[in-house]
Tab-separated table of C-alpha atoms in Angstrom:
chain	number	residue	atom	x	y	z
A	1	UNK	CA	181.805	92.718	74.483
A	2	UNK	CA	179.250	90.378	75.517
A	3	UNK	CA	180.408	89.856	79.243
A	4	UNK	CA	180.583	93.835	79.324
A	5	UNK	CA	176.295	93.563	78.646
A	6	UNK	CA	176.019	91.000	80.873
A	7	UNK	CA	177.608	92.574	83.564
A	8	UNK	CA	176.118	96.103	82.548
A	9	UNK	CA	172.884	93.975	82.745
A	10	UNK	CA	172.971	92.610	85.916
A	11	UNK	CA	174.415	95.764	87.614
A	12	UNK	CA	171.272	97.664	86.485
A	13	UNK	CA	169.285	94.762	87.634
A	14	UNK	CA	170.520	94.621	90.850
A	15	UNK	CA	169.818	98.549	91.084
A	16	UNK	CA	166.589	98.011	89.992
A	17	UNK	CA	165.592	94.937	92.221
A	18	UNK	CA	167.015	97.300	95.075
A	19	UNK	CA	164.801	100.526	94.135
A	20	UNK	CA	161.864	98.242	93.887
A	21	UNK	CA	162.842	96.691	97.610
A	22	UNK	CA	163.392	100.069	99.021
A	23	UNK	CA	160.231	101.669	97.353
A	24	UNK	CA	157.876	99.309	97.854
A	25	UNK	CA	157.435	99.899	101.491
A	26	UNK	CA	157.242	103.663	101.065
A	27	UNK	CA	154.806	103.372	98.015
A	28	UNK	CA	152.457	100.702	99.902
A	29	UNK	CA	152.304	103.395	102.768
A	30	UNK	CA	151.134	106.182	100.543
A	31	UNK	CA	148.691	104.099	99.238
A	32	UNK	CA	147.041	103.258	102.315
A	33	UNK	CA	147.401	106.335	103.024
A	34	UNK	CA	145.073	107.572	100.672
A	35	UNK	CA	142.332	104.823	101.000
A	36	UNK	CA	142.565	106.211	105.418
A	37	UNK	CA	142.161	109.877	103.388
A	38	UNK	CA	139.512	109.065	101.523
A	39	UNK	CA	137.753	107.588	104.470
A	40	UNK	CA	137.918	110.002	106.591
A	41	UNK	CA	136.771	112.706	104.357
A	42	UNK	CA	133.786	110.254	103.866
A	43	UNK	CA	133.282	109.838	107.331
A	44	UNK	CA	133.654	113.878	107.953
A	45	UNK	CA	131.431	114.940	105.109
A	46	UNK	CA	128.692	112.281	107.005
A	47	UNK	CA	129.379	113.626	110.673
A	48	UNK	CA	129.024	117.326	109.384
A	49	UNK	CA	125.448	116.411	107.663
A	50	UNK	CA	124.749	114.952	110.981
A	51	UNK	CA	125.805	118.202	112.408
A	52	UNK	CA	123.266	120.140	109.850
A	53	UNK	CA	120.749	118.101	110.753
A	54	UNK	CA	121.342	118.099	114.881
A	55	UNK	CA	121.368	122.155	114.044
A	56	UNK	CA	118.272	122.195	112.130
A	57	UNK	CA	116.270	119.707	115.357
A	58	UNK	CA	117.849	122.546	117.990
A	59	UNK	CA	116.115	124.997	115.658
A	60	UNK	CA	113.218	123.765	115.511
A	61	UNK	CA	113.317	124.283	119.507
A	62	UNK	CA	113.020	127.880	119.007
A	63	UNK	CA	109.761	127.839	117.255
A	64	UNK	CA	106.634	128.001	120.407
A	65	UNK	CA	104.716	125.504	118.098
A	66	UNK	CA	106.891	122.913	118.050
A	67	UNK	CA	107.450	123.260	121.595
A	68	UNK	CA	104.025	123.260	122.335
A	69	UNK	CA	103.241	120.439	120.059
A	70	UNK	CA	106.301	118.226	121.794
A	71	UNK	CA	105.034	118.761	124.906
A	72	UNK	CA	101.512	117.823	123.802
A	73	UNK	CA	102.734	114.252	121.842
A	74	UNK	CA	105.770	113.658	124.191
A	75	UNK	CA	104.608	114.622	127.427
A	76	UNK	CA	100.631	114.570	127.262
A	77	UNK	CA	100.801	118.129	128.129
A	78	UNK	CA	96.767	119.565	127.673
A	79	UNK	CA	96.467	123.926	127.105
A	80	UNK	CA	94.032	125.598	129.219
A	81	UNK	CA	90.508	125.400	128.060
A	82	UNK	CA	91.252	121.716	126.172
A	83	UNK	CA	89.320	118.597	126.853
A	84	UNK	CA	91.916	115.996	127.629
A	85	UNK	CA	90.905	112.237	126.451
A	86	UNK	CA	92.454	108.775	126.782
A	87	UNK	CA	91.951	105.309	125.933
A	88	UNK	CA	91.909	102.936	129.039
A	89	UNK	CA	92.080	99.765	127.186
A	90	UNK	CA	92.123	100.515	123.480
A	91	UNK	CA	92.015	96.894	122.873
A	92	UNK	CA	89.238	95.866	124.376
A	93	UNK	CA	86.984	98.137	122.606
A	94	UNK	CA	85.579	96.379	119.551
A	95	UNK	CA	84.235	98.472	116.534
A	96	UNK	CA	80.800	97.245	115.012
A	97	UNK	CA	79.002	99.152	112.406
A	98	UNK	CA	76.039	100.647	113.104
A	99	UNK	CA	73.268	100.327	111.231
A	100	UNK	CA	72.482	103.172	108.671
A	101	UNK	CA	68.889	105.377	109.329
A	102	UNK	CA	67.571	107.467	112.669
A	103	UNK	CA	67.793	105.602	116.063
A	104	UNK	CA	64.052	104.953	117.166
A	105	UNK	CA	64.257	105.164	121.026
A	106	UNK	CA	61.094	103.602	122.956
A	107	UNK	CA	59.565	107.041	123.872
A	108	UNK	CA	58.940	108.570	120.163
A	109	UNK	CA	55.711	106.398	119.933
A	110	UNK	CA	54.172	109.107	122.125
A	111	UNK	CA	54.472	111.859	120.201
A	112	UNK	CA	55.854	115.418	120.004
A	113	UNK	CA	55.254	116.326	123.567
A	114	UNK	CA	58.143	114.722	124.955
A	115	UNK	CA	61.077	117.606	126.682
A	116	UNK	CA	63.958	117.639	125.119
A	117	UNK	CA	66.193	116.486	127.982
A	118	UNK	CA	63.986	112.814	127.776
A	119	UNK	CA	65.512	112.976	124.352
A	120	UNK	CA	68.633	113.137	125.413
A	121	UNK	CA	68.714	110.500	128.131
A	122	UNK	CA	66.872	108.174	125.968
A	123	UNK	CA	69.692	108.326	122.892
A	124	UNK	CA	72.285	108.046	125.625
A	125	UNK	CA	71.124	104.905	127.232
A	126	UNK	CA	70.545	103.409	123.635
A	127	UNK	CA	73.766	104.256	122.772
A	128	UNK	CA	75.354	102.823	126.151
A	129	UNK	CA	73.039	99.889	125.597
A	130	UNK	CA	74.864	99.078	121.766
């Protein structure tokens, strides 16, 4: 009886050694399989949020404002009626703090009588001047 286990034994051994061999490849495939799944629903779940978001930018397009304010940043478009300004040489410009109270120009020692339009020229040359 005991050579009738062995041999039982090694017959179902061989089967099973032979399962495993012929398995193995097929269960390694399906496993990879999945992980490549897995990854590309990642990968399509990002590209459709990129889609939203691409979808939600061209909408934007459709509002004037946006338009208008693209064109204004982006290109340095200016509406009709607007005062267009720009820097030269924003570096060179150097920022000193004026001092707090009125600006005395030299013409205020002689009184009230003075037009308005000396005034004006007098601030703006003290202001050039600074």
């Amino acid at each position: 009886m005991p050579e009738v286990l062995t041999v039982r034994a090694l017959v179902l051994s061989v089967v099973v050694l032979l399962a495993v061999v012929l398995l193995l490849p097929t269960v390694r495939a399906v496993v990879a399989q999945q992980a490549e799944l897995s990854e590309l629903r990642q990968e399509l779940a990002e590209q459709q949020e990129e889609k939203a978001d691409l979808e939600n930018e061209l909408a934007r397009w459709d509002d004037r404002s946006y338009v208008i304010e693209q064109a204004r940043t982006r290109l340095r478009f200016v509406m009709p009626g607007d005062t267009p300004w720009r820097t030269l040489d924003g570096e060179s410009v150097q920022e000193e703090e004026p001092e707090p109270g009125p600006v005395q120009t030299p013409r205020e020692d002689q009184g009230e009588n003075i037009p308005w339009y000396t005034k004006l020229w007098d601030s703006l040359r003290i202001a050039d001047s600074e």
